[in-house]
Amino acid sequence: MTTYTFPHNFIWGAATASYQIEGAWNEDGKGESIWDRFSHTSNKVTGGHTGDTACDHYHRYEEDIELMHRLGLKAYRFSTSWPRIIPSGRGKVNLKGLDFYDRLVDAICAANLDPFLTLYHWDLPQALQDQGGWENRDTAYAFADYAALMVKRLGDRVKNWSTFNEPAVVAFVGNLYGEHAPGFKDEGIAYRVAHNVMVAHGLGVQAIRNANSSLKAGIVLNLWPFEPETNTPEDLSAAENIWKANETHFLEPIFKGHYSPESYEIAEKHLTTFKDGDMALISQELDFWGLNFYSRHVISGEGEFVKVPASEYTEMDWEVCAPSLRRLLVRLYQDYKLPPLYITENGSAFQDEVSADGKIHDPRRLDYLKQHLIQTRLSMLDGVDVRGYFAWSLLDNFEWAHGYTKRFGLVHVDYTTQKRTIKDSGEWYAQVIRKNEVPE
Ligand code: FCB
């Protein structure tokens, strides 16, 4: 036993999302999603790339599950596409779409993997966007119906259900910065979306539990710690202020039942659809939560973002700084009463080359993975209740506004032939799983 040996029941997994891998964007009765619309609009995605075909996982899921099996994964985190199942967002169900997820879940279970399902990883039915999308509170009720339908169909095999992936990205990257679908740049819309998404989360949790009380319900948040450039009081307070204004907007309502004063100051004037009872709905106790962790922000005393000359940066221009994962976890478990945690995403994009021997030697991704697993284990020894780790991502895939230019996979995908090749980092991860231990 070394320090980096994990508990015997630790869950080792990998994650994906429907729009990023499935393709088959208009097959078998699937409705249009906001990402179909967005990527089909010029100048939204690098190179005009779309998820029309992506990794063609819709047709190749059996091969992909075989890969997961070869890697020795214990669990697979994926999302379901709402418009594939309910093309206009509410009402008529597309049975062929539902059947696809039924077959997928059967195949996951047959490979001895535990399915972790996310109901919303950003592909809203366009028909609902046409009625105001998440800015319209009715979308939250439509989401609850969709959640109930999925639980009824898959709840006999899927035990772990996440309502949303990264509500902050849904609200702000999609509606304030305009970089993701639906592409708005409007503060009011963004804050209303944020609130309604939290209401939808609360309704979703109720729908999951009403349909099957033995299931586990949670949500996946992305958090970037803001850390000071130096330990001067100016830097420390600048970083702390930005953390409170930016990163507590979902944490406080979900885990404390109220907005933090710092984020409510901006949000209040926009929350025109706030109802009594919302905060209780939003802050229902959860069985688990998921953290997507990639990097940190470093802040100067003037509140500016700074780069650290000595640090390594990934293709996304995100700093590699694994110790900040441990610092973040320890702080979160001091500040909040949190349920058990899964790290639901963690990974890095680097340029990969297929070498003459047909292999993908990706030492930087491997090292990123290793450093973050070590810090995960150390945070557990500090007392943080981490139950599992999901690498982002199983496959190279459609990286949103960056199209196919950023590769995060443990498995390389040749988009011309759809050939999959396990990278060195994937082979290394398989060894870690086999031994349940990160080698020194
Ligand atoms: C997260 C997303 C995921 C992927 C990674 C790189 O924000 O949840 O879909 O794009 O970033």
PDB file of C-alpha atoms and ligand atoms in Angstrom, residues 17 20 121-122 165-166 169 222 292 294 316 318 345 392 399-400 408, ligand 1:
ATOM      1  CA  ALA A  17     -21.670  14.177 -23.683  1.00  0.00           C
ATOM      2  CA  GLN A  20     -20.008  15.982 -28.541  1.00  0.00           C
ATOM      3  CA  HIS A 121     -25.407  18.576 -21.190  1.00  0.00           C
ATOM      4  CA  TRP A 122     -26.360  21.623 -23.231  1.00  0.00           C
ATOM      5  CA  ASN A 165     -23.904  19.681 -16.404  1.00  0.00           C
ATOM      6  CA  GLU A 166     -22.299  23.013 -15.505  1.00  0.00           C
ATOM      7  CA  VAL A 169     -21.633  27.552 -18.543  1.00  0.00           C
ATOM      8  CA  ASN A 222     -17.720  23.436 -12.807  1.00  0.00           C
ATOM      9  CA  ASN A 292     -15.710  19.308 -13.201  1.00  0.00           C
ATOM     10  CA  TYR A 294      -9.728  21.751 -15.188  1.00  0.00           C
ATOM     11  CA  MET A 316      -6.996  25.524 -24.219  1.00  0.00           C
ATOM     12  CA  TRP A 318      -5.543  26.581 -19.230  1.00  0.00           C
ATOM     13  CA  GLU A 345     -14.676  15.668 -15.414  1.00  0.00           C
ATOM     14  CA  TRP A 392     -12.627  13.854 -19.569  1.00  0.00           C
ATOM     15  CA  GLU A 399     -15.145  20.622 -28.251  1.00  0.00           C
ATOM     16  CA  TRP A 400     -18.019  23.129 -28.570  1.00  0.00           C
ATOM     17  CA  PHE A 408      -9.177  15.704 -24.744  1.00  0.00           C
TER      18      PHE A 408
HETATM   19  C1  FCB B   1     -16.487  21.186 -19.806  1.00  0.00           C
HETATM   20  C2  FCB B   1     -17.646  20.507 -20.499  1.00  0.00           C
HETATM   21  C3  FCB B   1     -17.249  19.369 -21.385  1.00  0.00           C
HETATM   22  C4  FCB B   1     -15.954  19.629 -22.125  1.00  0.00           C
HETATM   23  C5  FCB B   1     -14.881  20.131 -21.188  1.00  0.00           C
HETATM   24  C6  FCB B   1     -13.555  20.384 -21.838  1.00  0.00           C
HETATM   25  O1  FCB B   1     -16.819  22.492 -19.499  1.00  0.00           O
HETATM   26  O2  FCB B   1     -18.576  20.027 -19.559  1.00  0.00           O
HETATM   27  O3  FCB B   1     -18.328  19.099 -22.235  1.00  0.00           O
HETATM   28  O4  FCB B   1     -16.183  20.465 -23.175  1.00  0.00           O
HETATM   29  O5  FCB B   1     -15.313  21.289 -20.545  1.00  0.00           O
END
